[in-house]
Amino acid sequence: MTGAFIADASVAVGWVHPGQATTQTAAMLDAIAEGATLEVPALWPLEVANALTVLVRRRKLTEDERQTALSWLRGLRLRVDHEASELAFSRLSALATDHQLSVYDAAYLELAQRRKLVLGCKDGALRKAARQAGVTLWDQATPSTFTC
């Protein structure tokens, strides 16, 4: 698969922690291996690093596993979108209010809308908001929905 898609932090955690993996997170990782580009808002690395740190605190991941995961994630081919900070007080806040999301989750939704890309996420509220907003979710996607 070529093209691009968006994946939230929960998906990335599934790539590096077996307890968080699903068939969909595995399929997204396969897509990246086949040449797809992962597009993420600039907050994505912060969210992923924080999630892995919390897993270490909860003793679900060792520090060595976290460091290995962070190193591997740094090697991913990413297209990082930096517009979210400019939109935080306007578009993102409105989306968060309209869909009862955190502003963080609204950043993924807004990016998917603006770039017209498929969204991969595991969060129920974000999935519901994406459906309401007309954003295609990974599990609803067909090859023709992936764009460059």
CSV table of N, CA and C in Angstrom, one decimal, residues 38-125:
chain,number,residue,atom,x,y,z
A,38,LEU,N,3.0,7.8,7.4
A,38,LEU,CA,2.3,8.0,8.6
A,38,LEU,C,2.3,9.6,8.9
A,39,GLU,N,1.1,10.2,8.9
A,39,GLU,CA,1.0,11.6,9.2
A,39,GLU,C,0.4,11.7,10.6
A,40,VAL,N,1.0,12.6,11.3
A,40,VAL,CA,0.6,12.8,12.7
A,40,VAL,C,0.7,14.3,13.1
A,41,PRO,N,-0.1,14.7,14.1
A,41,PRO,CA,0.0,16.0,14.6
A,41,PRO,C,1.3,16.1,15.5
A,42,ALA,N,1.8,17.3,15.6
A,42,ALA,CA,3.1,17.5,16.4
A,42,ALA,C,3.0,16.9,17.8
A,43,LEU,N,1.8,16.8,18.4
A,43,LEU,CA,1.8,16.3,19.7
A,43,LEU,C,2.0,14.8,19.8
A,44,TRP,N,1.9,14.1,18.7
A,44,TRP,CA,2.0,12.6,18.7
A,44,TRP,C,3.2,12.0,19.4
A,45,PRO,N,4.5,12.5,19.1
A,45,PRO,CA,5.6,12.0,19.9
A,45,PRO,C,5.5,12.2,21.4
A,46,LEU,N,4.9,13.3,21.8
A,46,LEU,CA,4.7,13.5,23.2
A,46,LEU,C,3.8,12.5,23.8
A,47,GLU,N,2.7,12.3,23.1
A,47,GLU,CA,1.7,11.4,23.6
A,47,GLU,C,2.2,9.9,23.7
A,48,VAL,N,2.9,9.5,22.6
A,48,VAL,CA,3.5,8.2,22.6
A,48,VAL,C,4.5,8.0,23.7
A,49,ALA,N,5.4,8.9,23.8
A,49,ALA,CA,6.4,8.8,24.9
A,49,ALA,C,5.8,8.8,26.2
A,50,ASN,N,4.8,9.6,26.5
A,50,ASN,CA,4.1,9.6,27.8
A,50,ASN,C,3.4,8.3,28.0
A,51,ALA,N,2.7,7.7,27.0
A,51,ALA,CA,2.1,6.4,27.2
A,51,ALA,C,3.1,5.3,27.6
A,52,LEU,N,4.2,5.3,26.9
A,52,LEU,CA,5.2,4.3,27.2
A,52,LEU,C,5.8,4.5,28.6
A,53,THR,N,6.0,5.8,29.0
A,53,THR,CA,6.4,6.1,30.4
A,53,THR,C,5.4,5.6,31.4
A,54,VAL,N,4.2,5.8,31.2
A,54,VAL,CA,3.1,5.3,32.1
A,54,VAL,C,3.1,3.8,32.2
A,55,LEU,N,3.4,3.1,31.0
A,55,LEU,CA,3.4,1.6,31.0
A,55,LEU,C,4.6,1.1,31.9
A,56,VAL,N,5.7,1.9,31.9
A,56,VAL,CA,6.9,1.5,32.7
A,56,VAL,C,6.5,1.7,34.2
A,57,ARG,N,5.8,2.8,34.5
A,57,ARG,CA,5.4,3.1,35.9
A,57,ARG,C,4.5,2.0,36.4
A,58,ARG,N,3.6,1.5,35.5
A,58,ARG,CA,2.7,0.4,35.9
A,58,ARG,C,3.2,-1.0,35.8
A,59,ARG,N,4.5,-1.0,35.5
A,59,ARG,CA,5.3,-2.3,35.4
A,59,ARG,C,4.7,-3.2,34.3
A,60,LYS,N,4.2,-2.6,33.3
A,60,LYS,CA,3.7,-3.4,32.1
A,60,LYS,C,4.8,-3.4,31.0
A,61,LEU,N,5.8,-2.6,31.2
A,61,LEU,CA,6.9,-2.5,30.2
A,61,LEU,C,8.2,-2.2,31.1
A,62,THR,N,9.3,-2.8,30.7
A,62,THR,CA,10.5,-2.5,31.4
A,62,THR,C,11.2,-1.2,30.8
A,63,GLU,N,12.1,-0.6,31.5
A,63,GLU,CA,12.8,0.6,31.0
A,63,GLU,C,13.5,0.2,29.7
A,64,ASP,N,14.2,-0.9,29.6
A,64,ASP,CA,14.9,-1.3,28.4
A,64,ASP,C,13.9,-1.5,27.3
A,65,GLU,N,12.7,-2.0,27.5
A,65,GLU,CA,11.7,-2.2,26.4
A,65,GLU,C,11.2,-0.8,26.0
A,66,ARG,N,11.1,0.1,26.9
A,66,ARG,CA,10.6,1.5,26.5
A,66,ARG,C,11.7,2.1,25.7
A,67,GLN,N,13.0,2.0,26.1
A,67,GLN,CA,14.0,2.6,25.3
A,67,GLN,C,14.1,2.0,23.9
A,68,THR,N,14.0,0.7,23.8
A,68,THR,CA,14.0,0.0,22.5
A,68,THR,C,12.8,0.5,21.7
A,69,ALA,N,11.6,0.6,22.3
A,69,ALA,CA,10.5,1.1,21.5
A,69,ALA,C,10.7,2.6,21.1
A,70,LEU,N,11.2,3.4,21.9
A,70,LEU,CA,11.4,4.8,21.5
A,70,LEU,C,12.4,4.9,20.4
A,71,SER,N,13.4,4.1,20.4
A,71,SER,CA,14.4,4.1,19.4
A,71,SER,C,13.8,3.7,18.1
A,72,TRP,N,13.0,2.6,18.1
A,72,TRP,CA,12.4,2.1,16.9
A,72,TRP,C,11.4,3.1,16.4
A,73,LEU,N,10.6,3.8,17.2
A,73,LEU,CA,9.6,4.8,16.8
A,73,LEU,C,10.3,6.0,16.1
A,74,ARG,N,11.5,6.3,16.6
A,74,ARG,CA,12.2,7.5,16.0
A,74,ARG,C,12.6,7.2,14.6
A,75,GLY,N,12.7,5.9,14.3
A,75,GLY,CA,13.1,5.5,12.9
A,75,GLY,C,11.9,5.5,11.9
A,76,LEU,N,10.7,5.7,12.4
A,76,LEU,CA,9.5,5.6,11.5
A,76,LEU,C,9.6,6.8,10.5
A,77,ARG,N,9.1,6.6,9.3
A,77,ARG,CA,8.9,7.6,8.3
A,77,ARG,C,7.6,8.4,8.7
A,78,LEU,N,7.8,9.6,9.2
A,78,LEU,CA,6.6,10.4,9.6
A,78,LEU,C,6.5,11.7,8.8
A,79,ARG,N,5.3,12.1,8.6
A,79,ARG,CA,5.1,13.5,8.2
A,79,ARG,C,4.4,14.2,9.3
A,80,VAL,N,5.1,15.1,10.0
A,80,VAL,CA,4.6,15.7,11.2
A,80,VAL,C,3.9,17.1,10.8
A,81,ASP,N,2.7,17.2,11.2
A,81,ASP,CA,1.9,18.4,10.9
A,81,ASP,C,2.0,19.4,12.1
A,82,HIS,N,2.4,20.6,11.9
A,82,HIS,CA,2.7,21.5,13.0
A,82,HIS,C,1.6,22.6,13.1
A,83,GLU,N,0.5,22.4,12.4
A,83,GLU,CA,-0.6,23.4,12.4
A,83,GLU,C,-1.5,23.4,13.6
A,84,ALA,N,-1.5,22.3,14.3
A,84,ALA,CA,-2.4,22.1,15.5
A,84,ALA,C,-2.2,23.2,16.5
A,85,SER,N,-1.0,23.6,16.8
A,85,SER,CA,-0.8,24.7,17.8
A,85,SER,C,-1.4,26.0,17.4
A,86,GLU,N,-1.4,26.2,16.1
A,86,GLU,CA,-2.1,27.5,15.6
A,86,GLU,C,-3.6,27.4,15.6
A,87,LEU,N,-4.1,26.1,15.6
A,87,LEU,CA,-5.5,25.9,15.6
A,87,LEU,C,-6.1,25.6,17.0
A,88,ALA,N,-5.3,25.5,18.0
A,88,ALA,CA,-5.7,25.0,19.3
A,88,ALA,C,-6.8,25.9,19.9
A,89,PHE,N,-6.7,27.2,19.8
A,89,PHE,CA,-7.7,28.1,20.4
A,89,PHE,C,-8.9,28.3,19.5
A,90,SER,N,-8.9,27.8,18.3
A,90,SER,CA,-10.1,28.0,17.4
A,90,SER,C,-10.6,26.6,17.0
A,91,ARG,N,-10.2,26.1,15.9
A,91,ARG,CA,-10.8,24.9,15.3
A,91,ARG,C,-10.7,23.7,16.2
A,92,LEU,N,-9.6,23.5,16.9
A,92,LEU,CA,-9.5,22.3,17.7
A,92,LEU,C,-10.4,22.4,19.0
A,93,SER,N,-10.4,23.5,19.5
A,93,SER,CA,-11.3,23.7,20.7
A,93,SER,C,-12.8,23.5,20.3
A,94,ALA,N,-13.2,24.0,19.1
A,94,ALA,CA,-14.5,23.8,18.6
A,94,ALA,C,-14.8,22.4,18.4
A,95,LEU,N,-13.9,21.7,17.7
A,95,LEU,CA,-14.1,20.2,17.5
A,95,LEU,C,-14.2,19.5,18.8
A,96,ALA,N,-13.4,19.8,19.7
A,96,ALA,CA,-13.4,19.1,21.0
A,96,ALA,C,-14.7,19.3,21.7
A,97,THR,N,-15.2,20.5,21.7
A,97,THR,CA,-16.5,20.8,22.3
A,97,THR,C,-17.7,20.1,21.5
A,98,ASP,N,-17.7,20.2,20.2
A,98,ASP,CA,-18.7,19.6,19.4
A,98,ASP,C,-18.8,18.1,19.6
A,99,HIS,N,-17.7,17.5,19.7
A,99,HIS,CA,-17.6,16.0,19.8
A,99,HIS,C,-17.3,15.4,21.1
A,100,GLN,N,-17.2,16.3,22.1
A,100,GLN,CA,-16.9,15.8,23.5
A,100,GLN,C,-15.6,15.0,23.5
A,101,LEU,N,-14.5,15.6,22.9
A,101,LEU,CA,-13.2,15.1,22.8
A,101,LEU,C,-12.2,15.9,23.7
A,102,SER,N,-11.1,15.4,23.9
A,102,SER,CA,-10.0,16.2,24.4
A,102,SER,C,-9.5,17.0,23.2
A,103,VAL,N,-8.8,18.1,23.5
A,103,VAL,CA,-8.2,18.9,22.4
A,103,VAL,C,-7.2,18.0,21.7
A,104,TYR,N,-6.5,17.2,22.5
A,104,TYR,CA,-5.5,16.3,21.9
A,104,TYR,C,-6.1,15.4,20.8
A,105,ASP,N,-7.2,14.7,21.1
A,105,ASP,CA,-7.9,13.9,20.2
A,105,ASP,C,-8.5,14.7,19.0
A,106,ALA,N,-8.9,15.9,19.3
A,106,ALA,CA,-9.4,16.8,18.2
A,106,ALA,C,-8.4,17.1,17.2
A,107,ALA,N,-7.1,17.1,17.6
A,107,ALA,CA,-6.0,17.3,16.7
A,107,ALA,C,-5.9,16.2,15.6
A,108,TYR,N,-6.1,15.0,16.0
A,108,TYR,CA,-6.1,13.9,15.1
A,108,TYR,C,-7.3,14.0,14.1
A,109,LEU,N,-8.5,14.3,14.7
A,109,LEU,CA,-9.7,14.4,13.9
A,109,LEU,C,-9.5,15.6,12.9
A,110,GLU,N,-9.1,16.7,13.3
A,110,GLU,CA,-8.9,17.9,12.4
A,110,GLU,C,-7.9,17.6,11.3
A,111,LEU,N,-6.8,16.9,11.7
A,111,LEU,CA,-5.8,16.6,10.6
A,111,LEU,C,-6.4,15.6,9.6
A,112,ALA,N,-7.1,14.7,10.1
A,112,ALA,CA,-7.8,13.7,9.1
A,112,ALA,C,-8.8,14.5,8.2
A,113,GLN,N,-9.5,15.4,8.8
A,113,GLN,CA,-10.4,16.2,7.9
A,113,GLN,C,-9.7,17.0,6.9
A,114,ARG,N,-8.7,17.8,7.4
A,114,ARG,CA,-8.0,18.7,6.6
A,114,ARG,C,-7.3,18.0,5.5
A,115,ARG,N,-6.6,16.9,5.8
A,115,ARG,CA,-5.8,16.2,4.8
A,115,ARG,C,-6.6,15.2,4.0
A,116,LYS,N,-7.8,14.9,4.5
A,116,LYS,CA,-8.7,13.9,3.8
A,116,LYS,C,-8.0,12.6,3.8
A,117,LEU,N,-7.6,12.2,5.0
A,117,LEU,CA,-6.9,10.9,5.2
A,117,LEU,C,-7.6,10.0,6.1
A,118,VAL,N,-7.4,8.7,5.9
A,118,VAL,CA,-7.9,7.7,6.8
A,118,VAL,C,-7.3,7.8,8.2
A,119,LEU,N,-8.1,7.6,9.2
A,119,LEU,CA,-7.7,7.7,10.6
A,119,LEU,C,-7.7,6.4,11.3
A,120,GLY,N,-6.6,6.0,11.9
A,120,GLY,CA,-6.5,4.8,12.7
A,120,GLY,C,-6.4,5.2,14.1
A,121,CYS,N,-7.4,4.7,14.9
A,121,CYS,CA,-7.4,4.9,16.3
A,121,CYS,C,-8.1,3.8,17.0
A,122,LYS,N,-7.9,3.7,18.3
A,122,LYS,CA,-8.5,2.7,19.1
A,122,LYS,C,-9.5,3.3,20.1
A,123,ASP,N,-9.5,4.6,20.3
A,123,ASP,CA,-10.3,5.3,21.3
A,123,ASP,C,-11.7,5.4,20.8
A,124,GLY,N,-12.7,5.0,21.6
A,124,GLY,CA,-14.1,4.9,21.2
A,124,GLY,C,-14.6,6.3,20.9
A,125,ALA,N,-14.4,7.3,21.8
A,125,ALA,CA,-14.9,8.6,21.5
A,125,ALA,C,-14.4,9.3,20.2
